[in-house]
Tab-separated table of C-alpha atoms and ligand atoms in Angstrom:
chain	number	residue	atom	x	y	z
A	21	MET	CA	-51.520	183.472	22.175
A	22	ALA	CA	-51.944	180.282	24.174
A	23	ALA	CA	-53.367	178.557	21.056
A	24	SER	CA	-50.412	179.562	18.825
A	25	MET	CA	-47.961	178.306	21.471
A	26	ALA	CA	-49.779	174.990	21.558
A	27	VAL	CA	-49.533	174.688	17.714
A	28	ARG	CA	-45.776	175.513	17.781
A	29	PHE	CA	-45.321	172.861	20.507
A	30	LEU	CA	-47.135	170.259	18.434
A	31	VAL	CA	-45.150	171.082	15.240
A	32	ARG	CA	-41.866	170.779	17.169
A	33	ARG	CA	-42.978	167.427	18.569
A	34	ILE	CA	-43.925	166.132	15.146
A	35	GLN	CA	-40.563	167.245	13.714
A	36	SER	CA	-38.524	165.750	16.534
A	37	PRO	CA	-36.529	162.633	15.433
A	38	ILE	CA	-37.990	160.485	18.180
A	39	TYR	CA	-41.529	161.358	17.207
A	40	THR	CA	-40.773	160.831	13.447
A	41	ALA	CA	-39.156	157.473	14.108
A	42	ARG	CA	-42.136	156.318	16.133
A	43	ARG	CA	-44.521	157.541	13.485
A	44	GLU	CA	-42.601	155.753	10.682
A	45	HIS	CA	-42.570	152.625	12.719
A	46	ARG	CA	-46.300	152.793	13.164
A	47	MET	CA	-46.840	153.417	9.421
A	48	LYS	CA	-44.681	150.451	8.410
A	49	LYS	CA	-46.591	148.228	10.750
A	50	LYS	CA	-49.801	149.423	9.170
A	51	TRP	CA	-48.554	148.779	5.578
A	52	ALA	CA	-47.349	145.321	6.499
A	53	SER	CA	-50.665	144.340	7.979
A	54	SER	CA	-52.910	146.050	5.415
A	55	LEU	CA	-51.191	145.203	2.065
A	56	PRO	CA	-51.944	141.595	1.275
A	57	SER	CA	-48.966	139.775	-0.224
A	58	LEU	CA	-50.591	137.723	-2.958
A	59	SER	CA	-48.953	134.603	-4.358
A	60	GLY	CA	-48.207	134.137	-8.066
A	61	PRO	CA	-51.301	131.954	-8.652
A	62	GLN	CA	-53.522	134.489	-6.832
A	63	LEU	CA	-52.158	137.349	-8.944
A	64	ALA	CA	-52.579	135.209	-12.070
A	65	LEU	CA	-56.210	134.571	-11.156
A	66	GLN	CA	-56.828	138.312	-10.672
A	67	TYR	CA	-55.278	139.018	-14.086
A	68	CYS	CA	-57.193	136.214	-15.824
A	69	ASP	CA	-60.516	137.198	-14.224
A	70	SER	CA	-60.227	140.823	-15.260
A	71	ASN	CA	-58.943	140.177	-18.810
A	72	TYR	CA	-60.532	136.926	-19.895
A	73	SER	CA	-63.992	137.718	-18.548
A	74	VAL	CA	-63.980	140.537	-21.111
A	75	GLN	CA	-62.353	138.478	-23.890
A	76	PHE	CA	-64.548	135.373	-23.477
A	77	GLY	CA	-67.674	136.840	-21.867
A	78	GLU	CA	-69.947	134.221	-20.333
A	79	ASP	CA	-67.679	131.361	-21.523
A	80	TRP	CA	-64.990	132.454	-19.046
A	81	ALA	CA	-66.637	130.703	-16.054
A	82	ALA	CA	-66.350	127.237	-17.666
A	83	LEU	CA	-62.870	127.988	-18.969
A	84	ARG	CA	-61.762	129.128	-15.509
A	85	LEU	CA	-63.071	125.946	-13.922
A	86	ALA	CA	-61.201	123.789	-16.454
A	87	LEU	CA	-57.962	125.753	-16.012
A	88	LEU	CA	-58.124	125.252	-12.259
A	89	SER	CA	-58.850	121.518	-12.625
A	90	GLU	CA	-56.561	118.629	-13.441
A	91	GLN	CA	-54.953	118.862	-16.877
A	92	LYS	CA	-55.037	115.956	-19.351
A	93	TYR	CA	-51.925	114.544	-20.965
A	94	GLY	CA	-51.093	112.753	-24.161
A	95	ALA	CA	-48.445	110.050	-24.561
A	96	MET	CA	-46.479	110.678	-27.758
A	97	VAL	CA	-45.044	107.340	-28.837
A	98	ASN	CA	-41.278	107.288	-29.310
A	99	LEU	CA	-40.998	105.951	-32.850
A	100	PHE	CA	-37.266	105.328	-32.230
A	101	SER	CA	-38.006	102.954	-29.348
A	102	ARG	CA	-40.199	99.839	-29.868
A	103	PRO	CA	-43.415	101.480	-31.102
A	104	GLU	CA	-45.401	98.219	-31.481
A	105	ALA	CA	-44.800	97.183	-27.872
A	106	VAL	CA	-45.417	100.715	-26.595
A	107	THR	CA	-48.691	101.136	-28.494
A	108	ALA	CA	-49.857	97.721	-27.228
A	109	ASP	CA	-49.211	98.879	-23.632
A	110	LEU	CA	-51.009	102.183	-24.215
A	111	SER	CA	-54.003	100.472	-25.852
A	112	ALA	CA	-54.213	98.094	-22.888
A	113	LEU	CA	-54.844	101.184	-20.735
A	114	HIS	CA	-57.843	101.946	-23.004
A	115	SER	CA	-56.244	105.084	-24.373
A	116	GLU	CA	-56.435	105.775	-28.110
A	117	ASP	CA	-54.185	107.374	-30.696
A	118	PHE	CA	-56.004	110.654	-31.353
A	119	LEU	CA	-54.296	110.987	-34.718
A	120	MET	CA	-55.711	107.619	-35.880
A	121	MET	CA	-59.084	108.165	-34.250
A	122	GLU	CA	-59.674	111.392	-36.106
A	123	GLU	CA	-59.479	109.628	-39.471
A	124	GLU	CA	-63.021	108.452	-38.878
A	125	SER	CA	-65.989	110.626	-39.702
A	126	PRO	CA	-67.115	112.957	-36.882
A	127	GLY	CA	-68.567	110.919	-34.016
A	128	THR	CA	-72.125	110.835	-32.871
A	129	ASP	CA	-71.604	110.581	-29.136
A	130	LEU	CA	-73.038	113.451	-27.142
A	131	THR	CA	-69.838	115.216	-26.220
A	132	PRO	CA	-70.035	118.993	-25.752
A	133	ALA	CA	-68.339	119.514	-29.117
A	134	ASP	CA	-70.918	117.376	-30.862
A	135	SER	CA	-73.921	118.794	-29.117
A	136	ALA	CA	-72.839	122.415	-29.608
A	137	PRO	CA	-74.311	124.262	-32.612
A	138	HIS	CA	-72.072	123.105	-35.415
A	139	ARG	CA	-70.664	125.549	-37.936
A	140	ASP	CA	-69.573	123.536	-40.950
A	141	LEU	CA	-66.358	125.445	-41.572
A	142	THR	CA	-64.617	123.056	-43.901
A	143	PRO	CA	-66.803	120.243	-45.152
A	144	ALA	CA	-65.054	116.859	-45.152
A	145	ASP	CA	-65.166	116.713	-48.968
A	146	SER	CA	-63.561	120.152	-49.436
A	147	ALA	CA	-60.043	120.490	-50.894
A	148	PRO	CA	-58.441	122.144	-47.792
A	149	HIS	CA	-59.904	119.416	-45.573
A	150	ARG	CA	-58.610	116.620	-47.861
A	151	ASP	CA	-55.149	118.236	-48.108
A	152	THR	CA	-54.926	118.541	-44.336
A	153	VAL	CA	-56.005	114.921	-43.786
A	154	THR	CA	-53.393	113.746	-46.327
A	155	ALA	CA	-50.690	115.818	-44.631
A	156	LEU	CA	-51.670	114.505	-41.203
A	157	HIS	CA	-51.506	110.893	-42.376
A	158	ALA	CA	-48.025	111.531	-43.742
A	159	ALA	CA	-46.951	113.060	-40.414
A	160	ALA	CA	-46.478	109.552	-38.983
A	161	LEU	CA	-46.843	110.664	-35.385
A	162	SER	CA	-48.725	108.730	-32.789
A	163	CYS	CA	-50.106	110.219	-29.581
A	164	TYR	CA	-52.394	108.421	-27.135
A	165	THR	CA	-55.029	110.170	-25.036
A	166	PHE	CA	-57.824	108.963	-22.781
A	167	PRO	CA	-61.313	109.564	-24.198
A	168	ARG	CA	-63.330	112.684	-23.330
A	169	GLY	CA	-64.422	112.670	-19.710
A	170	ASP	CA	-61.843	110.020	-18.713
A	171	ILE	CA	-59.337	111.651	-16.355
A	172	GLN	CA	-56.943	108.712	-15.902
A	173	ARG	CA	-53.252	109.516	-15.889
A	174	PHE	CA	-50.520	107.727	-17.813
A	175	PRO	CA	-47.814	105.971	-15.800
A	176	SER	CA	-44.252	107.270	-16.251
A	177	PRO	CA	-42.651	105.903	-19.422
A	178	ARG	CA	-40.299	102.912	-19.170
A	179	ALA	CA	-36.984	102.439	-20.958
A	180	ASP	CA	-36.464	99.709	-23.569
A	181	LEU	CA	-33.379	97.459	-23.656
A	182	SER	CA	-31.311	100.180	-25.331
A	183	GLY	CA	-32.315	102.697	-22.672
A	184	LEU	CA	-34.760	104.729	-24.820
A	185	LEU	CA	-38.029	105.808	-23.189
A	186	GLY	CA	-41.234	104.518	-24.808
A	187	TYR	CA	-43.297	107.722	-24.826
A	188	TYR	CA	-43.161	111.423	-23.986
A	189	LEU	CA	-45.896	112.892	-21.799
A	190	MET	CA	-47.152	116.281	-22.958
A	191	ASP	CA	-50.294	118.338	-23.451
A	192	ALA	CA	-51.603	116.523	-26.539
A	193	ALA	CA	-52.773	119.862	-28.020
A	194	SER	CA	-49.171	121.031	-28.190
A	195	LEU	CA	-48.686	118.584	-31.065
A	196	LEU	CA	-51.056	120.689	-33.189
A	197	PRO	CA	-48.501	123.476	-33.903
A	198	VAL	CA	-46.034	120.766	-35.018
A	199	LEU	CA	-48.641	119.145	-37.279
A	200	ALA	CA	-49.512	122.558	-38.746
A	201	LEU	CA	-45.886	122.907	-39.898
A	202	ASN	CA	-46.339	119.906	-42.225
A	203	VAL	CA	-42.672	118.886	-42.097
A	204	GLN	CA	-41.339	116.780	-44.980
A	205	PRO	CA	-38.340	114.410	-44.836
A	206	ASP	CA	-36.101	116.725	-46.901
A	207	HIS	CA	-36.769	119.775	-44.744
A	208	ARG	CA	-34.338	121.826	-42.691
A	209	VAL	CA	-36.263	122.874	-39.596
A	210	LEU	CA	-35.592	125.480	-36.918
A	211	ASP	CA	-37.190	125.251	-33.461
A	212	LEU	CA	-36.351	128.734	-32.158
A	213	CYS	CA	-37.538	128.306	-28.525
A	214	ALA	CA	-37.147	124.572	-28.112
A	215	ALA	CA	-36.683	123.641	-24.448
A	216	PRO	CA	-37.642	121.351	-22.769
A	217	GLY	CA	-38.101	119.681	-26.142
A	218	GLY	CA	-41.437	117.918	-26.674
A	219	LYS	CA	-42.027	119.637	-30.004
A	220	SER	CA	-38.404	119.140	-31.102
A	221	LEU	CA	-38.856	115.404	-30.531
A	222	ALA	CA	-42.056	115.403	-32.601
A	223	LEU	CA	-40.250	117.285	-35.403
A	224	LEU	CA	-37.411	114.732	-35.368
A	225	MET	CA	-39.879	111.856	-35.473
A	226	GLN	CA	-41.122	113.250	-38.764
A	227	ASN	CA	-37.656	112.495	-40.104
A	228	CYS	CA	-36.759	116.035	-41.049
A	229	ARG	CA	-33.353	116.248	-42.719
A	230	PHE	CA	-31.931	118.608	-40.095
A	231	LEU	CA	-33.230	120.198	-36.899
A	232	ALA	CA	-31.721	123.271	-35.239
A	233	ALA	CA	-33.093	123.231	-31.676
A	234	ASN	CA	-32.400	126.489	-29.870
A	235	ASP	CA	-33.312	128.029	-26.511
A	236	VAL	CA	-31.806	131.092	-24.860
A	237	SER	CA	-31.721	129.454	-21.425
A	238	VAL	CA	-28.607	127.348	-20.827
A	239	SER	CA	-30.210	125.312	-18.048
A	240	ARG	CA	-33.275	124.599	-20.179
A	241	THR	CA	-31.081	123.737	-23.170
A	242	ASN	CA	-29.311	121.194	-20.964
A	243	ARG	CA	-32.716	119.734	-20.130
A	244	LEU	CA	-33.441	119.557	-23.878
A	245	ARG	CA	-30.157	117.669	-24.404
A	246	ARG	CA	-31.172	115.162	-21.716
A	247	VAL	CA	-34.567	114.696	-23.404
A	248	LEU	CA	-32.881	114.031	-26.753
A	249	GLN	CA	-30.546	111.531	-25.048
A	250	SER	CA	-33.491	109.692	-23.516
A	251	TYR	CA	-35.489	109.448	-26.741
A	252	LEU	CA	-33.109	109.473	-29.734
A	253	PRO	CA	-30.841	106.590	-30.692
A	254	HIS	CA	-27.150	107.442	-30.635
A	255	HIS	CA	-26.720	107.405	-34.437
A	256	LEU	CA	-29.298	110.240	-34.806
A	257	ARG	CA	-27.675	112.517	-32.239
A	258	THR	CA	-25.141	113.841	-34.738
A	259	GLU	CA	-24.385	117.434	-35.777
A	260	GLU	CA	-25.616	116.606	-39.308
A	261	ARG	CA	-29.036	115.699	-37.950
A	262	VAL	CA	-29.642	117.845	-34.877
A	263	ARG	CA	-27.824	120.884	-33.509
A	264	VAL	CA	-28.606	122.275	-30.046
A	265	THR	CA	-27.736	125.916	-29.273
A	266	SER	CA	-28.388	128.435	-26.476
A	267	TRP	CA	-28.605	131.630	-28.496
A	268	ASP	CA	-30.933	134.590	-28.180
A	269	GLY	CA	-33.561	133.802	-30.790
A	270	THR	CA	-34.295	137.481	-31.421
A	271	GLU	CA	-30.805	137.791	-32.901
A	272	TRP	CA	-30.935	134.726	-35.119
A	273	GLU	CA	-28.455	135.280	-37.929
A	274	GLU	CA	-29.174	132.455	-40.389
A	275	HIS	CA	-31.571	134.284	-42.686
A	276	GLY	CA	-33.611	132.496	-45.370
A	277	SER	CA	-32.080	129.142	-44.400
A	278	TYR	CA	-34.924	126.966	-43.130
A	279	ASP	CA	-37.902	125.334	-44.862
A	280	ARG	CA	-39.899	125.340	-41.638
A	281	VAL	CA	-39.601	127.398	-38.447
A	282	LEU	CA	-41.417	126.818	-35.175
A	283	VAL	CA	-41.679	129.893	-32.919
A	284	ASP	CA	-43.121	128.511	-29.664
A	285	VAL	CA	-42.626	131.627	-27.583
A	286	PRO	CA	-42.342	132.297	-23.842
A	287	CYS	CA	-45.757	133.464	-22.628
A	288	THR	CA	-47.853	133.801	-19.472
A	289	THR	CA	-48.320	129.971	-19.490
A	290	ASP	CA	-51.817	130.518	-18.107
A	291	ARG	CA	-52.485	127.029	-16.777
A	292	HIS	CA	-49.124	126.747	-15.029
A	293	SER	CA	-49.396	130.288	-13.606
A	294	LEU	CA	-52.828	129.616	-12.085
A	295	ILE	CA	-51.623	126.533	-10.215
A	296	GLU	CA	-47.869	126.626	-9.591
A	297	THR	CA	-45.970	128.963	-7.296
A	298	ASP	CA	-42.574	127.996	-8.771
A	299	ASN	CA	-41.336	130.055	-11.707
A	300	ASN	CA	-44.551	132.089	-11.759
A	301	ILE	CA	-44.435	135.091	-14.109
A	302	PHE	CA	-47.209	136.890	-12.203
A	303	ILE	CA	-45.183	137.561	-9.031
A	304	ARG	CA	-44.650	141.296	-8.481
A	305	SER	CA	-40.893	141.221	-9.125
A	306	ARG	CA	-41.569	139.881	-12.664
A	307	SER	CA	-44.210	142.477	-13.643
A	308	LYS	CA	-41.899	144.207	-16.130
A	309	GLU	CA	-40.939	140.888	-17.751
A	310	ARG	CA	-44.613	139.998	-18.083
A	311	GLN	CA	-45.601	143.362	-19.522
A	312	THR	CA	-42.845	143.197	-22.150
A	313	LEU	CA	-43.769	139.668	-23.285
A	314	PRO	CA	-45.695	140.822	-26.404
A	315	ALA	CA	-42.640	142.821	-27.539
A	316	LEU	CA	-40.353	139.796	-27.038
A	317	GLN	CA	-42.860	137.514	-28.781
A	318	THR	CA	-43.068	139.894	-31.746
A	319	ALA	CA	-39.262	140.063	-31.975
A	320	LEU	CA	-39.046	136.246	-31.921
A	321	LEU	CA	-41.697	135.877	-34.611
A	322	LEU	CA	-39.874	138.464	-36.749
A	323	ALA	CA	-36.678	136.435	-36.305
A	324	GLY	CA	-38.597	133.348	-37.459
A	325	LEU	CA	-39.845	135.173	-40.562
A	326	HIS	CA	-36.266	136.194	-41.349
A	327	ALA	CA	-34.974	132.645	-40.830
A	328	VAL	CA	-37.472	130.907	-43.109
A	329	THR	CA	-36.732	130.573	-46.791
A	330	PRO	CA	-39.077	132.436	-49.194
A	331	GLY	CA	-42.030	130.100	-49.828
A	332	GLY	CA	-41.445	128.372	-46.467
A	333	ASP	CA	-43.724	128.196	-43.416
A	334	VAL	CA	-43.540	129.519	-39.865
A	335	VAL	CA	-45.807	128.424	-37.023
A	336	TYR	CA	-46.255	130.822	-34.109
A	337	SER	CA	-47.590	129.260	-30.911
A	338	THR	CA	-48.255	130.014	-27.240
A	339	CYS	CA	-49.951	128.317	-24.304
A	340	SER	CA	-51.873	131.470	-23.366
A	341	LEU	CA	-55.456	132.580	-23.985
A	342	SER	CA	-54.419	136.210	-24.299
A	343	GLN	CA	-55.227	137.997	-27.559
A	344	LEU	CA	-52.385	140.392	-26.747
A	345	GLN	CA	-49.942	137.485	-26.949
A	346	ASN	CA	-51.669	135.658	-29.797
A	347	GLU	CA	-53.491	137.417	-32.656
A	348	PHE	CA	-52.103	140.875	-31.884
A	349	VAL	CA	-48.500	139.619	-31.968
A	350	VAL	CA	-49.069	137.913	-35.315
A	351	GLU	CA	-50.628	141.052	-36.803
A	352	ARG	CA	-47.875	143.315	-35.467
A	353	ALA	CA	-45.067	141.032	-36.675
A	354	LEU	CA	-46.580	140.792	-40.185
A	355	GLU	CA	-46.890	144.581	-40.314
A	356	VAL	CA	-43.295	145.237	-39.149
A	357	ALA	CA	-41.850	142.475	-41.366
A	358	ALA	CA	-43.456	144.086	-44.420
A	359	SER	CA	-42.870	147.746	-43.591
A	360	GLU	CA	-39.376	147.551	-42.123
A	361	TYR	CA	-37.789	144.523	-43.791
A	362	GLY	CA	-39.746	143.999	-47.014
A	363	ILE	CA	-40.635	140.457	-45.892
A	364	HIS	CA	-44.185	139.605	-46.891
A	365	ALA	CA	-46.017	136.707	-45.315
A	366	SER	CA	-49.649	135.718	-44.989
A	367	VAL	CA	-51.764	133.766	-42.537
A	368	GLN	CA	-52.698	130.294	-43.850
A	369	GLU	CA	-55.949	128.423	-43.331
A	370	LEU	CA	-55.971	125.995	-40.396
A	371	ARG	CA	-59.720	125.601	-40.023
A	372	PRO	CA	-59.752	121.953	-41.139
A	373	PHE	CA	-57.964	121.231	-37.840
A	374	ARG	CA	-61.134	122.255	-35.980
A	375	GLU	CA	-63.188	119.708	-37.845
A	376	ILE	CA	-60.634	116.897	-37.895
A	377	PHE	CA	-59.747	117.074	-34.189
A	378	ARG	CA	-63.101	118.096	-32.754
A	379	LYS	CA	-63.545	114.778	-30.922
A	380	THR	CA	-60.373	115.292	-28.922
A	381	PHE	CA	-60.042	119.058	-28.488
A	382	ASN	CA	-62.322	121.949	-27.768
A	383	PHE	CA	-61.563	124.687	-30.312
A	384	HIS	CA	-62.461	128.356	-29.902
A	385	GLU	CA	-65.211	129.095	-32.410
A	386	LYS	CA	-64.470	132.804	-32.639
A	387	SER	CA	-60.745	132.781	-33.324
A	388	ARG	CA	-60.039	135.511	-35.877
A	389	ILE	CA	-56.491	134.557	-36.859
A	390	GLY	CA	-55.012	131.141	-36.119
A	391	GLU	CA	-56.607	128.469	-33.934
A	392	LEU	CA	-57.025	128.264	-30.175
A	393	VAL	CA	-57.631	125.085	-28.172
A	394	LEU	CA	-59.675	125.950	-25.105
A	395	PRO	CA	-59.552	123.909	-21.892
A	396	HIS	CA	-62.820	122.148	-21.096
A	397	LEU	CA	-63.631	119.866	-18.157
A	398	THR	CA	-64.300	116.920	-20.493
A	399	ALA	CA	-61.274	117.592	-22.719
A	400	ASN	CA	-58.877	119.384	-20.447
A	401	PHE	CA	-56.064	120.173	-22.902
A	402	GLY	CA	-54.625	123.570	-23.707
A	403	PRO	CA	-54.747	126.473	-23.887
A	404	ILE	CA	-52.714	126.218	-27.092
A	405	TYR	CA	-52.748	128.937	-29.731
A	406	PHE	CA	-51.159	128.288	-33.145
A	407	CYS	CA	-51.020	130.240	-36.352
A	408	LEU	CA	-49.458	129.257	-39.688
A	409	LEU	CA	-47.683	131.940	-41.747
A	410	ARG	CA	-46.254	131.507	-45.264
A	411	ARG	CA	-43.448	133.755	-46.437
A	412	GLU	CA	-43.951	134.969	-50.002
A	413	ARG	CA	-41.450	133.927	-52.658
B	24	LIG	N1	-41.112	124.447	-27.505
B	24	LIG	C1	-40.848	124.006	-26.152
B	24	LIG	C2	-41.372	122.610	-25.987
B	24	LIG	O1	-42.254	122.171	-26.723
B	24	LIG	O2	-40.900	121.913	-25.085
B	24	LIG	C3	-41.439	124.951	-25.130
B	24	LIG	C4	-40.922	126.361	-25.277
B	24	LIG	S1	-41.385	127.427	-23.944
B	24	LIG	C5	-43.034	127.740	-24.311
B	24	LIG	C6	-40.613	128.925	-24.374
B	24	LIG	C7	-39.094	128.876	-24.319
B	24	LIG	O3	-38.598	130.094	-24.871
B	24	LIG	C8	-38.488	128.776	-22.932
B	24	LIG	O4	-37.783	127.572	-22.808
B	24	LIG	C9	-37.532	129.983	-22.856
B	24	LIG	O5	-36.317	129.669	-22.234
B	24	LIG	C10	-37.334	130.300	-24.317
B	24	LIG	N2	-36.933	131.693	-24.626
B	24	LIG	C11	-37.240	132.832	-23.966
B	24	LIG	N3	-36.673	133.894	-24.559
B	24	LIG	C12	-35.989	133.420	-25.636
B	24	LIG	C13	-35.177	134.016	-26.631
B	24	LIG	N4	-34.950	135.343	-26.642
B	24	LIG	N5	-34.602	133.216	-27.565
B	24	LIG	C14	-34.823	131.883	-27.542
B	24	LIG	N6	-35.555	131.246	-26.615
B	24	LIG	C15	-36.145	132.010	-25.677
């Protein structure tokens, strides 16, 4: 009897509002002190460690170190400024044009790429290799980098007398998707996700007939406009030559209208996410956005395949190491394009890039579809994934 009265007393106490309030208070205090609030970079590191250690096995440790170390830049020469003076300045810094450098036969210095077991994927006398070299020579771009192991930084670019900046600083590997597009002077080109605009500039420097530069974000499109103003002479900033829009790329309506389409999608931007707190896609409030990235990327690539003319080329690119955002997106988009829209496209060979640019970049040897530039302490560019697709006629 006494025991049951004691139980009833305790139950009443627990149910009383005062007791409940105190208890809740104590619980909240406990949550707040026990649940660590991780920053974006910390969450990114957790994600990368658990996913990439599986994807890259024992190579992940070196990759991780490179990603967490200082990134290297390239200086893409503004061909609309005074290229001779600019290249003289860049050479005086002992940097070299990686596009010129790679014309030579593979080097003999003991860089990691040269000392690694070498798979001769596309011998220098093979037809695909020769075609790629010819296309690259015609590309007429110029981008300076410091040699492997040299971690100097370029000074900010200066303006010439007409106010145009001499070079654009970017991850030099992000020129590879542009080069893979092999743009010709008579081409109409679409850059579906264009801001802030480094690749758009490179496309314009290849003298394409017309460039549609689009990005869904209005603020980023404004940044793109400012970039074009700082690098393009006034007479080229016309509607006939370049059109800037802020449309949702997944709903692109101009079907079959472009010779070349670049689909440089939003992604987990691995390097940025591991270092920067600002605009970090790994923070908890952006989990949904991050998880739905592959679906958005697939929709954007499908839009690109719709926009390109039959026989034309699309390049899909990301700055992530993730297979889910790279190969798997390409495979899914090809499957849906064929089954749901009757658009057939195929992956094109880019392996000569590995051989031609091996002195500057560290390529992933085991890439199944497309090419992936891996960060490395002595060549700390990337990650950049790029894959070339040709729509059937
Ligand atoms: N190509 C750019 C360059 O070289 O400077 C970088 C592009 S960035 C990797 C991806 C861009 O996709 C972001 O600027 C983002 O605003 C844009 N984006 C995201 N969703 C989009 C959509 N639905 N349609 C078009 N652009 C989109």
